[in-house]
Amino acid sequence: MVSRRNFMYAGGLGLAGLALTENAKLRADEPDITVMASPEENADRTLWEKEGKHLRAALIGTGWYGKSDLFRLIQCGGERIEVVALCDVDAKVLEEAGKLVAERQASKKVPNLYRDYREMLANEKIDVCLIGTPDHWHALPAIAAMEAGCDVYLQKPIGVDVIECAAMWKTARRLNRVVQVGLQRRSTPILVDAKKKYIDSGEIGNIYHVNTYCMASWHAGAKHQPETPPAHLDFDMWTGPAPERPYYRSLARGWRAFMEYGNGLIGDMGVHMFDMSRWLLNVGWPRKITSNGGRFAFPESTTTIPDTQIARFDFDNLTMEWHYRAWSEVLDRRLYWGSEIYGTKGTMIANSTACDYKARGGNWKKVNAAKEFDRYPSDEHEPGLEVYVAGANRAHMWNFLARIVDRGRPVSDIEEGYISTACCILANISLKLDGVVLEWDPENICVKNNPEANQLLARPYRAPWKHPEI
């Protein structure tokens, strides 16, 4: 049930959705779009190519984005990267990944293949470990990899509960590990350029409001029939610390539609836009977080994520919001998800592939990210590759490799991933508690004066898996 307080709150936030609609109309008739490619050189790439040493690499989770990250590592690292091991609970996916890696890496060797990451970390000497598993399998492998001596490239969101995230951050600091989180908007050329040109320069003016949003269905209305897991998949190990649920064929990519394995669209897409906005505006933790929503449009779906959600993050003199509607019409395909940044002198609307800017009273300046097939021909034929994001991913990987060289903090350091991920998780906790306002205490890692919310900071783990502690 939606209380009167929550109804009024949701209605007020709906004004940002109206602004999005109007902005889409305003941009519809604007003419030219500038296409911006990644720069040929950057300082991180130069440092790596000058001082980088041979690294033994491994990947845990060889599905879609795990392979995408690994192939960018091979592209950026060149002959200095030797992929020595791969791990996945799906034998079919694992064997295919081994063949693809052998085709791409300089040695042409098939990495050693493992079904259990613990065995891989015990048997192999690994310098760099990439983690591309579903979200519920991020924390334990990441901590184990750091304890085994690895620097880590970890996909977002970094965990499924706040205590997991804090434990990874503390482990990285305790062991002095370089951990880059796959929040690559911080390395996206069109956004790096826009940050300097419009925000850091002050051209956009004072910024008091940001609206992040997504209008994608993402399996929210799907209905699934339980099946017997295929013989090549160890489904018990795939489930790991998550609650036991039926096996569905769609879980290979559709696990994001279940809260048991992730944090809904706010944890999948929202974390990108929230993190991007924090980076663009140079802000850290919000003071207060609140959220409303639910499964309104698809109540009969077998999925468990909200299909409608609004969240608000209150900073000093700044509010950020998140709007998600799985059932809504997409009015602008270039920017069906993104971040609207409102300044007193201008407005910027951006995501991973496009960035539009309009000075107050002026016309829109539109920029798209470029495909880079001329420089990286293999991109054109790589199955499932987000071709417009590949350049950002390469810049992000060079930043990671450069920090391995100089032992500095990467642009998307584990602490930044912790903040952005935990805030999205806290929004879901607020939603679960009927929109209660959460006052976050980052020093003590707790919600102020709310024992019920604090009980939700760590999810119960399925036996025999043990939840990490802080």
Tab-separated table of N, CA and C in Angstrom, residues 60-133:
chain	number	residue	atom	x	y	z
A	60	ILE	N	37.417	-15.159	-13.066
A	60	ILE	CA	36.373	-15.948	-12.403
A	60	ILE	C	35.035	-15.470	-12.942
A	61	GLY	N	34.323	-16.350	-13.640
A	61	GLY	CA	33.055	-15.989	-14.265
A	61	GLY	C	33.272	-15.652	-15.725
A	62	THR	N	33.175	-16.668	-16.598
A	62	THR	CA	33.559	-16.509	-18.006
A	62	THR	C	32.373	-16.280	-18.934
A	63	GLY	N	31.299	-15.721	-18.385
A	63	GLY	CA	30.141	-15.414	-19.213
A	63	GLY	C	30.330	-14.132	-19.997
A	64	TRP	N	29.223	-13.474	-20.295
A	64	TRP	CA	29.212	-12.321	-21.191
A	64	TRP	C	30.230	-11.248	-20.816
A	65	TYR	N	30.047	-10.579	-19.670
A	65	TYR	CA	30.909	-9.446	-19.387
A	65	TYR	C	32.259	-9.857	-18.819
A	66	GLY	N	32.336	-11.045	-18.251
A	66	GLY	CA	33.637	-11.522	-17.819
A	66	GLY	C	34.596	-11.632	-18.993
A	67	LYS	N	34.133	-12.249	-20.080
A	67	LYS	CA	34.977	-12.349	-21.287
A	67	LYS	C	35.241	-10.971	-21.878
A	68	SER	N	34.248	-10.095	-21.879
A	68	SER	CA	34.443	-8.757	-22.431
A	68	SER	C	35.562	-8.028	-21.692
A	69	ASP	N	35.560	-8.087	-20.359
A	69	ASP	CA	36.622	-7.457	-19.585
A	69	ASP	C	37.974	-8.098	-19.867
A	70	LEU	N	38.000	-9.418	-19.944
A	70	LEU	CA	39.257	-10.118	-20.174
A	70	LEU	C	39.836	-9.791	-21.546
A	71	PHE	N	38.995	-9.700	-22.551
A	71	PHE	CA	39.489	-9.369	-23.897
A	71	PHE	C	40.030	-7.944	-23.950
A	72	ARG	N	39.440	-7.020	-23.169
A	72	ARG	CA	40.000	-5.675	-23.098
A	72	ARG	C	41.360	-5.711	-22.388
A	73	LEU	N	41.492	-6.550	-21.373
A	73	LEU	CA	42.786	-6.683	-20.697
A	73	LEU	C	43.852	-7.183	-21.662
A	74	ILE	N	43.493	-8.163	-22.485
A	74	ILE	CA	44.449	-8.691	-23.462
A	74	ILE	C	44.793	-7.615	-24.490
A	75	GLN	N	43.791	-6.879	-24.959
A	75	GLN	CA	44.042	-5.802	-25.926
A	75	GLN	C	44.983	-4.746	-25.343
A	76	CYS	N	44.764	-4.359	-24.089
A	76	CYS	CA	45.556	-3.290	-23.480
A	76	CYS	C	46.917	-3.783	-23.011
A	77	GLY	N	46.942	-4.966	-22.449
A	77	GLY	CA	48.192	-5.465	-21.877
A	77	GLY	C	49.142	-6.065	-22.873
A	78	GLY	N	48.609	-6.551	-24.000
A	78	GLY	CA	49.448	-7.118	-25.039
A	78	GLY	C	50.214	-8.343	-24.572
A	79	GLU	N	51.442	-8.480	-25.027
A	79	GLU	CA	52.239	-9.668	-24.741
A	79	GLU	C	52.642	-9.768	-23.267
A	80	ARG	N	52.465	-8.693	-22.508
A	80	ARG	CA	52.823	-8.744	-21.092
A	80	ARG	C	51.748	-9.422	-20.243
A	81	ILE	N	50.600	-9.692	-20.842
A	81	ILE	CA	49.514	-10.377	-20.142
A	81	ILE	C	49.463	-11.835	-20.586
A	82	GLU	N	49.548	-12.737	-19.639
A	82	GLU	CA	49.371	-14.163	-19.917
A	82	GLU	C	48.191	-14.652	-19.079
A	83	VAL	N	47.102	-15.026	-19.732
A	83	VAL	CA	45.940	-15.559	-19.023
A	83	VAL	C	46.231	-17.026	-18.713
A	84	VAL	N	46.456	-17.320	-17.449
A	84	VAL	CA	46.895	-18.658	-17.053
A	84	VAL	C	45.751	-19.528	-16.552
A	85	ALA	N	44.611	-18.919	-16.166
A	85	ALA	CA	43.532	-19.720	-15.591
A	85	ALA	C	42.187	-19.044	-15.798
A	86	LEU	N	41.175	-19.884	-15.965
A	86	LEU	CA	39.791	-19.452	-16.059
A	86	LEU	C	38.960	-20.317	-15.132
A	87	CYS	N	37.904	-19.718	-14.566
A	87	CYS	CA	37.042	-20.478	-13.660
A	87	CYS	C	35.584	-20.161	-13.940
A	88	ASP	N	34.769	-21.204	-14.028
A	88	ASP	CA	33.326	-21.032	-14.186
A	88	ASP	C	32.626	-22.318	-13.758
A	89	VAL	N	31.415	-22.187	-13.249
A	89	VAL	CA	30.650	-23.360	-12.816
A	89	VAL	C	29.942	-24.033	-13.982
A	90	ASP	N	29.966	-23.395	-15.153
A	90	ASP	CA	29.362	-23.948	-16.368
A	90	ASP	C	30.476	-24.476	-17.263
A	91	ALA	N	30.599	-25.791	-17.377
A	91	ALA	CA	31.701	-26.402	-18.118
A	91	ALA	C	31.677	-26.026	-19.593
A	92	LYS	N	30.488	-25.887	-20.158
A	92	LYS	CA	30.366	-25.541	-21.568
A	92	LYS	C	30.870	-24.130	-21.833
A	93	VAL	N	30.431	-23.188	-21.016
A	93	VAL	CA	30.869	-21.793	-21.151
A	93	VAL	C	32.369	-21.691	-20.892
A	94	LEU	N	32.858	-22.441	-19.920
A	94	LEU	CA	34.271	-22.412	-19.554
A	94	LEU	C	35.154	-22.906	-20.695
A	95	GLU	N	34.784	-24.021	-21.306
A	95	GLU	CA	35.583	-24.579	-22.397
A	95	GLU	C	35.609	-23.624	-23.593
A	96	GLU	N	34.473	-23.023	-23.910
A	96	GLU	CA	34.420	-22.067	-25.010
A	96	GLU	C	35.324	-20.861	-24.723
A	97	ALA	N	35.291	-20.366	-23.490
A	97	ALA	CA	36.128	-19.227	-23.118
A	97	ALA	C	37.604	-19.570	-23.259
A	98	GLY	N	37.983	-20.787	-22.884
A	98	GLY	CA	39.377	-21.203	-23.016
A	98	GLY	C	39.859	-21.133	-24.446
A	99	LYS	N	39.040	-21.579	-25.384
A	99	LYS	CA	39.407	-21.541	-26.797
A	99	LYS	C	39.523	-20.100	-27.294
A	100	LEU	N	38.591	-19.245	-26.887
A	100	LEU	CA	38.611	-17.852	-27.332
A	100	LEU	C	39.838	-17.112	-26.797
A	101	VAL	N	40.198	-17.384	-25.546
A	101	VAL	CA	41.376	-16.743	-24.975
A	101	VAL	C	42.634	-17.184	-25.714
A	102	ALA	N	42.730	-18.485	-26.035
A	102	ALA	CA	43.899	-18.997	-26.763
A	102	ALA	C	44.044	-18.321	-28.125
A	103	GLU	N	42.922	-18.021	-28.761
A	103	GLU	CA	42.977	-17.336	-30.052
A	103	GLU	C	43.499	-15.913	-29.918
A	104	ARG	N	43.250	-15.280	-28.779
A	104	ARG	CA	43.535	-13.862	-28.636
A	104	ARG	C	44.870	-13.558	-27.955
A	105	GLN	N	45.304	-14.397	-27.037
A	105	GLN	CA	46.518	-14.029	-26.325
A	105	GLN	C	47.766	-14.437	-27.107
A	106	ALA	N	48.861	-13.732	-26.841
A	106	ALA	CA	50.079	-13.872	-27.638
A	106	ALA	C	50.649	-15.280	-27.616
A	107	SER	N	50.565	-15.944	-26.469
A	107	SER	CA	51.159	-17.282	-26.352
A	107	SER	C	50.359	-18.356	-27.072
A	108	LYS	N	49.082	-18.070	-27.370
A	108	LYS	CA	48.156	-19.008	-27.999
A	108	LYS	C	47.879	-20.238	-27.121
A	109	LYS	N	48.192	-20.131	-25.832
A	109	LYS	CA	47.956	-21.246	-24.914
A	109	LYS	C	46.533	-21.203	-24.362
A	110	VAL	N	45.943	-22.367	-24.185
A	110	VAL	CA	44.655	-22.470	-23.503
A	110	VAL	C	44.917	-22.391	-22.002
A	111	PRO	N	44.271	-21.476	-21.290
A	111	PRO	CA	44.488	-21.384	-19.832
A	111	PRO	C	44.033	-22.664	-19.132
A	112	ASN	N	44.519	-22.885	-17.939
A	112	ASN	CA	44.021	-23.983	-17.113
A	112	ASN	C	42.588	-23.669	-16.700
A	113	LEU	N	41.740	-24.679	-16.748
A	113	LEU	CA	40.305	-24.477	-16.515
A	113	LEU	C	39.891	-25.073	-15.178
A	114	TYR	N	39.100	-24.301	-14.420
A	114	TYR	CA	38.670	-24.719	-13.083
A	114	TYR	C	37.169	-24.506	-12.926
A	115	ARG	N	36.565	-25.358	-12.089
A	115	ARG	CA	35.144	-25.201	-11.762
A	115	ARG	C	34.953	-24.524	-10.402
A	116	ASP	N	36.002	-24.462	-9.583
A	116	ASP	CA	35.924	-23.892	-8.235
A	116	ASP	C	37.046	-22.861	-8.076
A	117	TYR	N	36.664	-21.623	-7.789
A	117	TYR	CA	37.665	-20.550	-7.697
A	117	TYR	C	38.673	-20.800	-6.580
A	118	ARG	N	38.279	-21.514	-5.534
A	118	ARG	CA	39.187	-21.788	-4.420
A	118	ARG	C	40.327	-22.690	-4.862
A	119	GLU	N	40.007	-23.675	-5.670
A	119	GLU	CA	41.042	-24.560	-6.208
A	119	GLU	C	41.978	-23.788	-7.135
A	120	MET	N	41.413	-22.910	-7.958
A	120	MET	CA	42.238	-22.120	-8.870
A	120	MET	C	43.212	-21.230	-8.105
A	121	LEU	N	42.725	-20.533	-7.092
A	121	LEU	CA	43.587	-19.630	-6.333
A	121	LEU	C	44.647	-20.389	-5.543
A	122	ALA	N	44.339	-21.609	-5.140
A	122	ALA	CA	45.313	-22.415	-4.397
A	122	ALA	C	46.392	-22.981	-5.309
A	123	ASN	N	46.052	-23.301	-6.567
A	123	ASN	CA	46.977	-23.994	-7.466
A	123	ASN	C	47.809	-23.075	-8.344
A	124	GLU	N	47.306	-21.864	-8.617
A	124	GLU	CA	47.945	-20.992	-9.594
A	124	GLU	C	48.609	-19.790	-8.927
A	125	LYS	N	49.706	-19.345	-9.522
A	125	LYS	CA	50.323	-18.080	-9.103
A	125	LYS	C	49.747	-16.993	-10.007
A	126	ILE	N	48.917	-16.128	-9.438
A	126	ILE	CA	48.159	-15.148	-10.220
A	126	ILE	C	48.471	-13.748	-9.701
A	127	ASP	N	48.734	-12.840	-10.616
A	127	ASP	CA	48.977	-11.445	-10.260
A	127	ASP	C	47.713	-10.603	-10.326
A	128	VAL	N	46.878	-10.881	-11.323
A	128	VAL	CA	45.680	-10.093	-11.581
A	128	VAL	C	44.491	-11.033	-11.739
A	129	CYS	N	43.429	-10.761	-10.993
A	129	CYS	CA	42.226	-11.585	-11.085
A	129	CYS	C	41.035	-10.707	-11.463
A	130	LEU	N	40.352	-11.069	-12.535
A	130	LEU	CA	39.129	-10.391	-12.951
A	130	LEU	C	37.942	-11.193	-12.441
A	131	ILE	N	36.914	-10.507	-11.986
A	131	ILE	CA	35.721	-11.182	-11.471
A	131	ILE	C	34.503	-10.699	-12.239
A	132	GLY	N	33.891	-11.619	-12.988
A	132	GLY	CA	32.737	-11.302	-13.818
A	132	GLY	C	31.549	-12.191	-13.530
A	133	THR	N	31.417	-12.632	-12.290
A	133	THR	CA	30.324	-13.493	-11.862
A	133	THR	C	29.036	-12.686	-11.668
